[in-house]
Tab-separated table of C-alpha atoms and ligand atoms in Angstrom:
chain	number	residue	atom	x	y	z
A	21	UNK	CA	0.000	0.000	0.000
A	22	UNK	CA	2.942	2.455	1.114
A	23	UNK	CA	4.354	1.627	-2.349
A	24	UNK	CA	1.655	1.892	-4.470
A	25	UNK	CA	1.168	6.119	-2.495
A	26	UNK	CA	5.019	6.388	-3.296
A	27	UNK	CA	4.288	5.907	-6.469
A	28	UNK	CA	1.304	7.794	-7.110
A	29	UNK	CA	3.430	11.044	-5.381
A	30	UNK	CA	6.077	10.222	-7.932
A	31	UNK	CA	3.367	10.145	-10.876
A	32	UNK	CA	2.958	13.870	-8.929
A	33	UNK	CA	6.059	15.023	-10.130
A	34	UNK	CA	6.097	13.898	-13.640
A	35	UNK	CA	2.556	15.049	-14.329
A	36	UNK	CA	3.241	18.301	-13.278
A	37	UNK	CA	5.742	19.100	-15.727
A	38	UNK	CA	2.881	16.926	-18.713
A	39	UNK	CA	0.464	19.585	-17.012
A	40	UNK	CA	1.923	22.752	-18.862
A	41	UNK	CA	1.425	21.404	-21.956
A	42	UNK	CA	-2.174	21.507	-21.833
A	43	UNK	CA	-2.256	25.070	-20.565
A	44	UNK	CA	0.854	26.582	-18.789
A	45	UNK	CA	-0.748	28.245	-16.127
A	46	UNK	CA	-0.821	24.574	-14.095
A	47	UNK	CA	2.962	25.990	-13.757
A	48	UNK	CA	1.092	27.773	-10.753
A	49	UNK	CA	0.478	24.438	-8.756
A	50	UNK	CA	4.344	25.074	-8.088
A	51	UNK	CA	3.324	27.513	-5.575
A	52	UNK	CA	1.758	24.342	-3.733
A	53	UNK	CA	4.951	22.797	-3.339
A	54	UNK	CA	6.711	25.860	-2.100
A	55	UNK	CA	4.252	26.715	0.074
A	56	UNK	CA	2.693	23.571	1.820
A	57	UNK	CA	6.408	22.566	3.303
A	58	UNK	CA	6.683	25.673	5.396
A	59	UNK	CA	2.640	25.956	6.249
A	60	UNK	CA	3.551	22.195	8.320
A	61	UNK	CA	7.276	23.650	9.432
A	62	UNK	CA	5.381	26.340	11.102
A	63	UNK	CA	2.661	24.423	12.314
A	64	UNK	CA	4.210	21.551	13.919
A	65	UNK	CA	7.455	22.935	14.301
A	66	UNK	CA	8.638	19.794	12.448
A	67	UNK	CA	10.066	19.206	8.941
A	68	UNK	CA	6.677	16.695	7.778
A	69	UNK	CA	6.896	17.362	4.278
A	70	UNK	CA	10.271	15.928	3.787
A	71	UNK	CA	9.779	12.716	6.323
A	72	UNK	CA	7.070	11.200	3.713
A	73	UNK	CA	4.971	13.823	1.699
A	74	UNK	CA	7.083	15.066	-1.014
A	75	UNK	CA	6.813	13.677	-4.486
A	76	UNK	CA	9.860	14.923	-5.285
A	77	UNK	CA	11.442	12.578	-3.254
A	78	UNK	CA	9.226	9.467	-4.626
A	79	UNK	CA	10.346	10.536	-7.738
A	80	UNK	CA	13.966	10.793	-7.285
A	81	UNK	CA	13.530	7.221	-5.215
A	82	UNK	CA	12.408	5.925	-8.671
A	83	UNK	CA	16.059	6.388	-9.894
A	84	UNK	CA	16.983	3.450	-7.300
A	85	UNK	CA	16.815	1.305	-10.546
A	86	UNK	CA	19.642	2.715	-12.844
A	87	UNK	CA	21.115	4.751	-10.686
A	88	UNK	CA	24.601	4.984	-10.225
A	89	UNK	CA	24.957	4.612	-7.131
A	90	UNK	CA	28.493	6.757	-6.795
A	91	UNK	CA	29.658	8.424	-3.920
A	92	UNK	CA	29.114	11.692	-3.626
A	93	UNK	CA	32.043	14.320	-3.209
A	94	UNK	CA	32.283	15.696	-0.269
A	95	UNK	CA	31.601	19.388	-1.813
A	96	UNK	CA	28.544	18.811	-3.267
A	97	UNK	CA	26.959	17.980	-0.229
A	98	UNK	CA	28.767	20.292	2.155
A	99	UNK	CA	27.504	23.276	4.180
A	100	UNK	CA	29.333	25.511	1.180
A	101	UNK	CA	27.618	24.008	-1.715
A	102	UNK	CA	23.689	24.567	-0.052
A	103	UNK	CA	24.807	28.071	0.707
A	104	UNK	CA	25.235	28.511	-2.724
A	105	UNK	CA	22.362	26.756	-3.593
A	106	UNK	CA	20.554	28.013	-1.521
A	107	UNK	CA	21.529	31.622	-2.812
A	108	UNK	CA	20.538	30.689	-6.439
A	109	UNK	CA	17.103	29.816	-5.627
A	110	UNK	CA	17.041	33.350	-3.696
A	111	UNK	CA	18.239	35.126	-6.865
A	112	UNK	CA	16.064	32.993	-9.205
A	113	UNK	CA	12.488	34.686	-7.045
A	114	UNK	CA	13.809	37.716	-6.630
A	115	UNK	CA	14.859	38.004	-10.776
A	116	UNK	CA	11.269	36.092	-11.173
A	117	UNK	CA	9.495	38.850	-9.058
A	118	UNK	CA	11.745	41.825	-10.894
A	119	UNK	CA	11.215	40.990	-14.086
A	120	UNK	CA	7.083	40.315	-13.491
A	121	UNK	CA	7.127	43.694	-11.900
A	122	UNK	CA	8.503	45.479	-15.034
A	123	UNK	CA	6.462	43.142	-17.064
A	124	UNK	CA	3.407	44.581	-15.371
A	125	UNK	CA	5.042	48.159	-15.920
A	126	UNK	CA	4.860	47.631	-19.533
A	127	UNK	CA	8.898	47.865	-19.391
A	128	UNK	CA	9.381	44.055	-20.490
A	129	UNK	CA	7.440	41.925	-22.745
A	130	UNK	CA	6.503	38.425	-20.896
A	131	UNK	CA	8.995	35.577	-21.756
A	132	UNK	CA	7.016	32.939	-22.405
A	133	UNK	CA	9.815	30.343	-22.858
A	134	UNK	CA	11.102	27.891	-21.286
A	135	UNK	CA	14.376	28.775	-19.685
A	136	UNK	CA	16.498	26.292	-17.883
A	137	UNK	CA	18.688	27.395	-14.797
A	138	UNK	CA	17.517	31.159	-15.571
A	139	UNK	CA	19.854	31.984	-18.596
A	140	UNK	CA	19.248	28.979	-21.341
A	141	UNK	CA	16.187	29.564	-23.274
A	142	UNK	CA	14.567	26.262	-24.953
A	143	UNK	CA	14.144	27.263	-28.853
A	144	UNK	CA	11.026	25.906	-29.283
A	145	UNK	CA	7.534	27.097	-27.932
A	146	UNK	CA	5.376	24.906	-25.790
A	147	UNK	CA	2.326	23.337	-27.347
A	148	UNK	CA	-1.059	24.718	-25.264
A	149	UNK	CA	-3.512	21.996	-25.781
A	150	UNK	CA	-6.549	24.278	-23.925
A	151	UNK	CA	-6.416	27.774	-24.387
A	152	UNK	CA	-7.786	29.764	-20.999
A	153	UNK	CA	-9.220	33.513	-22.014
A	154	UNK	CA	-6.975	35.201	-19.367
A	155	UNK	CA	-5.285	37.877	-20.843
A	156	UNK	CA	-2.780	38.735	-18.560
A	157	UNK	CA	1.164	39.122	-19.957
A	158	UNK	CA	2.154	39.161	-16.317
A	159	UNK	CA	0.642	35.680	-15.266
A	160	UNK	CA	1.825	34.170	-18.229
A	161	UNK	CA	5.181	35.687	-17.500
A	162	UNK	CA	5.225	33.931	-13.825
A	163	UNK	CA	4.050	30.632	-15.266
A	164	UNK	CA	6.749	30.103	-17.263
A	165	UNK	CA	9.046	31.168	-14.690
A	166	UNK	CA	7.902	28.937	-12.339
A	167	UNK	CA	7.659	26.017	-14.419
A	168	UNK	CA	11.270	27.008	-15.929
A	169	UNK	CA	12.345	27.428	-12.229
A	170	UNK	CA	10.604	23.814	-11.390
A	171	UNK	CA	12.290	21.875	-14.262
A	172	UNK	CA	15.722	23.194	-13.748
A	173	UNK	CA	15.931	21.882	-10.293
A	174	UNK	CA	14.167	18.037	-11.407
A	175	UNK	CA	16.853	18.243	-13.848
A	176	UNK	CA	20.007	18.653	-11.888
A	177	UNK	CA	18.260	16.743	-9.063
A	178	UNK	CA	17.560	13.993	-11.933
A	179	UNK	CA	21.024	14.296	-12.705
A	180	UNK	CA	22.257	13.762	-9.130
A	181	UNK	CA	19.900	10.772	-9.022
A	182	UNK	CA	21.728	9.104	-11.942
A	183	UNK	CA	25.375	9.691	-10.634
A	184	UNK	CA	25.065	9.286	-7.457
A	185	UNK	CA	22.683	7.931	-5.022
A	186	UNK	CA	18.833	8.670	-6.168
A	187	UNK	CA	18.147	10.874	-3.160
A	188	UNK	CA	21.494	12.945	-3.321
A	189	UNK	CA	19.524	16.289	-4.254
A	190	UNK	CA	17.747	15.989	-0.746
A	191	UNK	CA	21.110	16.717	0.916
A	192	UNK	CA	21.635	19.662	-0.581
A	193	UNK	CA	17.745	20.757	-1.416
A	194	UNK	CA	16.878	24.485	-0.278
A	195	UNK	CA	13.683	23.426	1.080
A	196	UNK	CA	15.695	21.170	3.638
A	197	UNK	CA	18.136	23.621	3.860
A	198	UNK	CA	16.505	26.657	5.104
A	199	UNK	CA	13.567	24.292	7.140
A	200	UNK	CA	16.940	22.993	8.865
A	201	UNK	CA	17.813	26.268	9.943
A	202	UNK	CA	14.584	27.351	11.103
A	203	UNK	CA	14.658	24.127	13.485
A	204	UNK	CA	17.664	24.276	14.441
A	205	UNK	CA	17.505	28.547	15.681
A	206	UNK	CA	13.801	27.362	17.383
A	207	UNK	CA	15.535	24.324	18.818
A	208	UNK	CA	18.146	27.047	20.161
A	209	UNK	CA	15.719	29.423	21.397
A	210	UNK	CA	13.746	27.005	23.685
A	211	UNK	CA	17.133	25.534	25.073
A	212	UNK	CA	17.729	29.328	25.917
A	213	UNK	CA	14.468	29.744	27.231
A	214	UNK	CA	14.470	26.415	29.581
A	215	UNK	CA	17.838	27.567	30.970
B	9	SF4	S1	14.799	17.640	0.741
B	9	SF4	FE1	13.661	18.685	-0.909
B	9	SF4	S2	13.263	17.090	-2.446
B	9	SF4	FE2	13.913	16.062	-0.575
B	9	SF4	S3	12.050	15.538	0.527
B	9	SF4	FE3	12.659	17.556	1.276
B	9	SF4	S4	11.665	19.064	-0.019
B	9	SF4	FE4	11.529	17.089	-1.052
Protein backbone atom coordinates (compact mmCIF):
# COMPACT_ATOMS: atom_id res chain seq x y z
CA UNK A 1 0.00 0.00 0.00
CA UNK A 2 2.94 2.45 1.11
CA UNK A 3 4.35 1.63 -2.35
CA UNK A 4 1.65 1.89 -4.47
CA UNK A 5 1.17 6.12 -2.49
CA UNK A 6 5.02 6.39 -3.30
CA UNK A 7 4.29 5.91 -6.47
CA UNK A 8 1.30 7.79 -7.11
CA UNK A 9 3.43 11.04 -5.38
CA UNK A 10 6.08 10.22 -7.93
CA UNK A 11 3.37 10.14 -10.88
CA UNK A 12 2.96 13.87 -8.93
CA UNK A 13 6.06 15.02 -10.13
CA UNK A 14 6.10 13.90 -13.64
CA UNK A 15 2.56 15.05 -14.33
CA UNK A 16 3.24 18.30 -13.28
CA UNK A 17 5.74 19.10 -15.73
CA UNK A 18 2.88 16.93 -18.71
CA UNK A 19 0.46 19.58 -17.01
CA UNK A 20 1.92 22.75 -18.86
CA UNK A 21 1.42 21.40 -21.96
CA UNK A 22 -2.17 21.51 -21.83
CA UNK A 23 -2.26 25.07 -20.56
CA UNK A 24 0.85 26.58 -18.79
CA UNK A 25 -0.75 28.25 -16.13
CA UNK A 26 -0.82 24.57 -14.10
CA UNK A 27 2.96 25.99 -13.76
CA UNK A 28 1.09 27.77 -10.75
CA UNK A 29 0.48 24.44 -8.76
CA UNK A 30 4.34 25.07 -8.09
CA UNK A 31 3.32 27.51 -5.58
CA UNK A 32 1.76 24.34 -3.73
CA UNK A 33 4.95 22.80 -3.34
CA UNK A 34 6.71 25.86 -2.10
CA UNK A 35 4.25 26.72 0.07
CA UNK A 36 2.69 23.57 1.82
CA UNK A 37 6.41 22.57 3.30
CA UNK A 38 6.68 25.67 5.40
CA UNK A 39 2.64 25.96 6.25
CA UNK A 40 3.55 22.19 8.32
CA UNK A 41 7.28 23.65 9.43
CA UNK A 42 5.38 26.34 11.10
CA UNK A 43 2.66 24.42 12.31
CA UNK A 44 4.21 21.55 13.92
CA UNK A 45 7.46 22.94 14.30
CA UNK A 46 8.64 19.79 12.45
CA UNK A 47 10.07 19.21 8.94
CA UNK A 48 6.68 16.70 7.78
CA UNK A 49 6.90 17.36 4.28
CA UNK A 50 10.27 15.93 3.79
CA UNK A 51 9.78 12.72 6.32
CA UNK A 52 7.07 11.20 3.71
CA UNK A 53 4.97 13.82 1.70
CA UNK A 54 7.08 15.07 -1.01
CA UNK A 55 6.81 13.68 -4.49
CA UNK A 56 9.86 14.92 -5.28
CA UNK A 57 11.44 12.58 -3.25
CA UNK A 58 9.23 9.47 -4.63
CA UNK A 59 10.35 10.54 -7.74
CA UNK A 60 13.97 10.79 -7.28
CA UNK A 61 13.53 7.22 -5.22
CA UNK A 62 12.41 5.92 -8.67
CA UNK A 63 16.06 6.39 -9.89
CA UNK A 64 16.98 3.45 -7.30
CA UNK A 65 16.82 1.30 -10.55
CA UNK A 66 19.64 2.71 -12.84
CA UNK A 67 21.12 4.75 -10.69
CA UNK A 68 24.60 4.98 -10.22
CA UNK A 69 24.96 4.61 -7.13
CA UNK A 70 28.49 6.76 -6.80
CA UNK A 71 29.66 8.42 -3.92
CA UNK A 72 29.11 11.69 -3.63
CA UNK A 73 32.04 14.32 -3.21
CA UNK A 74 32.28 15.70 -0.27
CA UNK A 75 31.60 19.39 -1.81
CA UNK A 76 28.54 18.81 -3.27
CA UNK A 77 26.96 17.98 -0.23
CA UNK A 78 28.77 20.29 2.16
CA UNK A 79 27.50 23.28 4.18
CA UNK A 80 29.33 25.51 1.18
CA UNK A 81 27.62 24.01 -1.72
CA UNK A 82 23.69 24.57 -0.05
CA UNK A 83 24.81 28.07 0.71
CA UNK A 84 25.24 28.51 -2.72
CA UNK A 85 22.36 26.76 -3.59
CA UNK A 86 20.55 28.01 -1.52
CA UNK A 87 21.53 31.62 -2.81
CA UNK A 88 20.54 30.69 -6.44
CA UNK A 89 17.10 29.82 -5.63
CA UNK A 90 17.04 33.35 -3.70
CA UNK A 91 18.24 35.13 -6.86
CA UNK A 92 16.06 32.99 -9.21
CA UNK A 93 12.49 34.69 -7.05
CA UNK A 94 13.81 37.72 -6.63
CA UNK A 95 14.86 38.00 -10.78
CA UNK A 96 11.27 36.09 -11.17
CA UNK A 97 9.50 38.85 -9.06
CA UNK A 98 11.74 41.83 -10.89
CA UNK A 99 11.22 40.99 -14.09
CA UNK A 100 7.08 40.32 -13.49
CA UNK A 101 7.13 43.69 -11.90
CA UNK A 102 8.50 45.48 -15.03
CA UNK A 103 6.46 43.14 -17.06
CA UNK A 104 3.41 44.58 -15.37
CA UNK A 105 5.04 48.16 -15.92
CA UNK A 106 4.86 47.63 -19.53
CA UNK A 107 8.90 47.87 -19.39
CA UNK A 108 9.38 44.06 -20.49
CA UNK A 109 7.44 41.93 -22.74
CA UNK A 110 6.50 38.42 -20.90
CA UNK A 111 9.00 35.58 -21.76
CA UNK A 112 7.02 32.94 -22.41
CA UNK A 113 9.82 30.34 -22.86
CA UNK A 114 11.10 27.89 -21.29
CA UNK A 115 14.38 28.78 -19.69
CA UNK A 116 16.50 26.29 -17.88
CA UNK A 117 18.69 27.39 -14.80
CA UNK A 118 17.52 31.16 -15.57
CA UNK A 119 19.85 31.98 -18.60
CA UNK A 120 19.25 28.98 -21.34
CA UNK A 121 16.19 29.56 -23.27
CA UNK A 122 14.57 26.26 -24.95
CA UNK A 123 14.14 27.26 -28.85
CA UNK A 124 11.03 25.91 -29.28
CA UNK A 125 7.53 27.10 -27.93
CA UNK A 126 5.38 24.91 -25.79
CA UNK A 127 2.33 23.34 -27.35
CA UNK A 128 -1.06 24.72 -25.26
CA UNK A 129 -3.51 22.00 -25.78
CA UNK A 130 -6.55 24.28 -23.93
CA UNK A 131 -6.42 27.77 -24.39
CA UNK A 132 -7.79 29.76 -21.00
CA UNK A 133 -9.22 33.51 -22.01
CA UNK A 134 -6.98 35.20 -19.37
CA UNK A 135 -5.28 37.88 -20.84
CA UNK A 136 -2.78 38.74 -18.56
CA UNK A 137 1.16 39.12 -19.96
CA UNK A 138 2.15 39.16 -16.32
CA UNK A 139 0.64 35.68 -15.27
CA UNK A 140 1.83 34.17 -18.23
CA UNK A 141 5.18 35.69 -17.50
CA UNK A 142 5.23 33.93 -13.82
CA UNK A 143 4.05 30.63 -15.27
CA UNK A 144 6.75 30.10 -17.26
CA UNK A 145 9.05 31.17 -14.69
CA UNK A 146 7.90 28.94 -12.34
CA UNK A 147 7.66 26.02 -14.42
CA UNK A 148 11.27 27.01 -15.93
CA UNK A 149 12.34 27.43 -12.23
CA UNK A 150 10.60 23.81 -11.39
CA UNK A 151 12.29 21.87 -14.26
CA UNK A 152 15.72 23.19 -13.75
CA UNK A 153 15.93 21.88 -10.29
CA UNK A 154 14.17 18.04 -11.41
CA UNK A 155 16.85 18.24 -13.85
CA UNK A 156 20.01 18.65 -11.89
CA UNK A 157 18.26 16.74 -9.06
CA UNK A 158 17.56 13.99 -11.93
CA UNK A 159 21.02 14.30 -12.70
CA UNK A 160 22.26 13.76 -9.13
CA UNK A 161 19.90 10.77 -9.02
CA UNK A 162 21.73 9.10 -11.94
CA UNK A 163 25.37 9.69 -10.63
CA UNK A 164 25.07 9.29 -7.46
CA UNK A 165 22.68 7.93 -5.02
CA UNK A 166 18.83 8.67 -6.17
CA UNK A 167 18.15 10.87 -3.16
CA UNK A 168 21.49 12.95 -3.32
CA UNK A 169 19.52 16.29 -4.25
CA UNK A 170 17.75 15.99 -0.75
CA UNK A 171 21.11 16.72 0.92
CA UNK A 172 21.64 19.66 -0.58
CA UNK A 173 17.74 20.76 -1.42
CA UNK A 174 16.88 24.48 -0.28
CA UNK A 175 13.68 23.43 1.08
CA UNK A 176 15.69 21.17 3.64
CA UNK A 177 18.14 23.62 3.86
CA UNK A 178 16.50 26.66 5.10
CA UNK A 179 13.57 24.29 7.14
CA UNK A 180 16.94 22.99 8.87
CA UNK A 181 17.81 26.27 9.94
CA UNK A 182 14.58 27.35 11.10
CA UNK A 183 14.66 24.13 13.48
CA UNK A 184 17.66 24.28 14.44
CA UNK A 185 17.50 28.55 15.68
CA UNK A 186 13.80 27.36 17.38
CA UNK A 187 15.53 24.32 18.82
CA UNK A 188 18.15 27.05 20.16
CA UNK A 189 15.72 29.42 21.40
CA UNK A 190 13.75 27.00 23.68
CA UNK A 191 17.13 25.53 25.07
CA UNK A 192 17.73 29.33 25.92
CA UNK A 193 14.47 29.74 27.23
CA UNK A 194 14.47 26.42 29.58
CA UNK A 195 17.84 27.57 30.97
S1 LIG B 1 14.80 17.64 0.74
FE1 LIG B 1 13.66 18.68 -0.91
S2 LIG B 1 13.26 17.09 -2.45
FE2 LIG B 1 13.91 16.06 -0.58
S3 LIG B 1 12.05 15.54 0.53
FE3 LIG B 1 12.66 17.56 1.28
S4 LIG B 1 11.67 19.06 -0.02
FE4 LIG B 1 11.53 17.09 -1.05
Amino acid sequence: MIQKNKKLFAGLTIGYFILPFINIYFAFLALLCMGIPFYLLFKNNKNKWCSGICPRADYLSLFRVFSFGKKAPDWLLGDKFKRNLLMYFCFNLIFITMSSFMVYSGNMAPIDKVRLFIAFQLPWNMPQLLTLSIDSPVLLHLAFRFYSLMLSSTILGSFLATVYKPRTWCVICPVKTLSTAYLDRTNKTKEVQNG
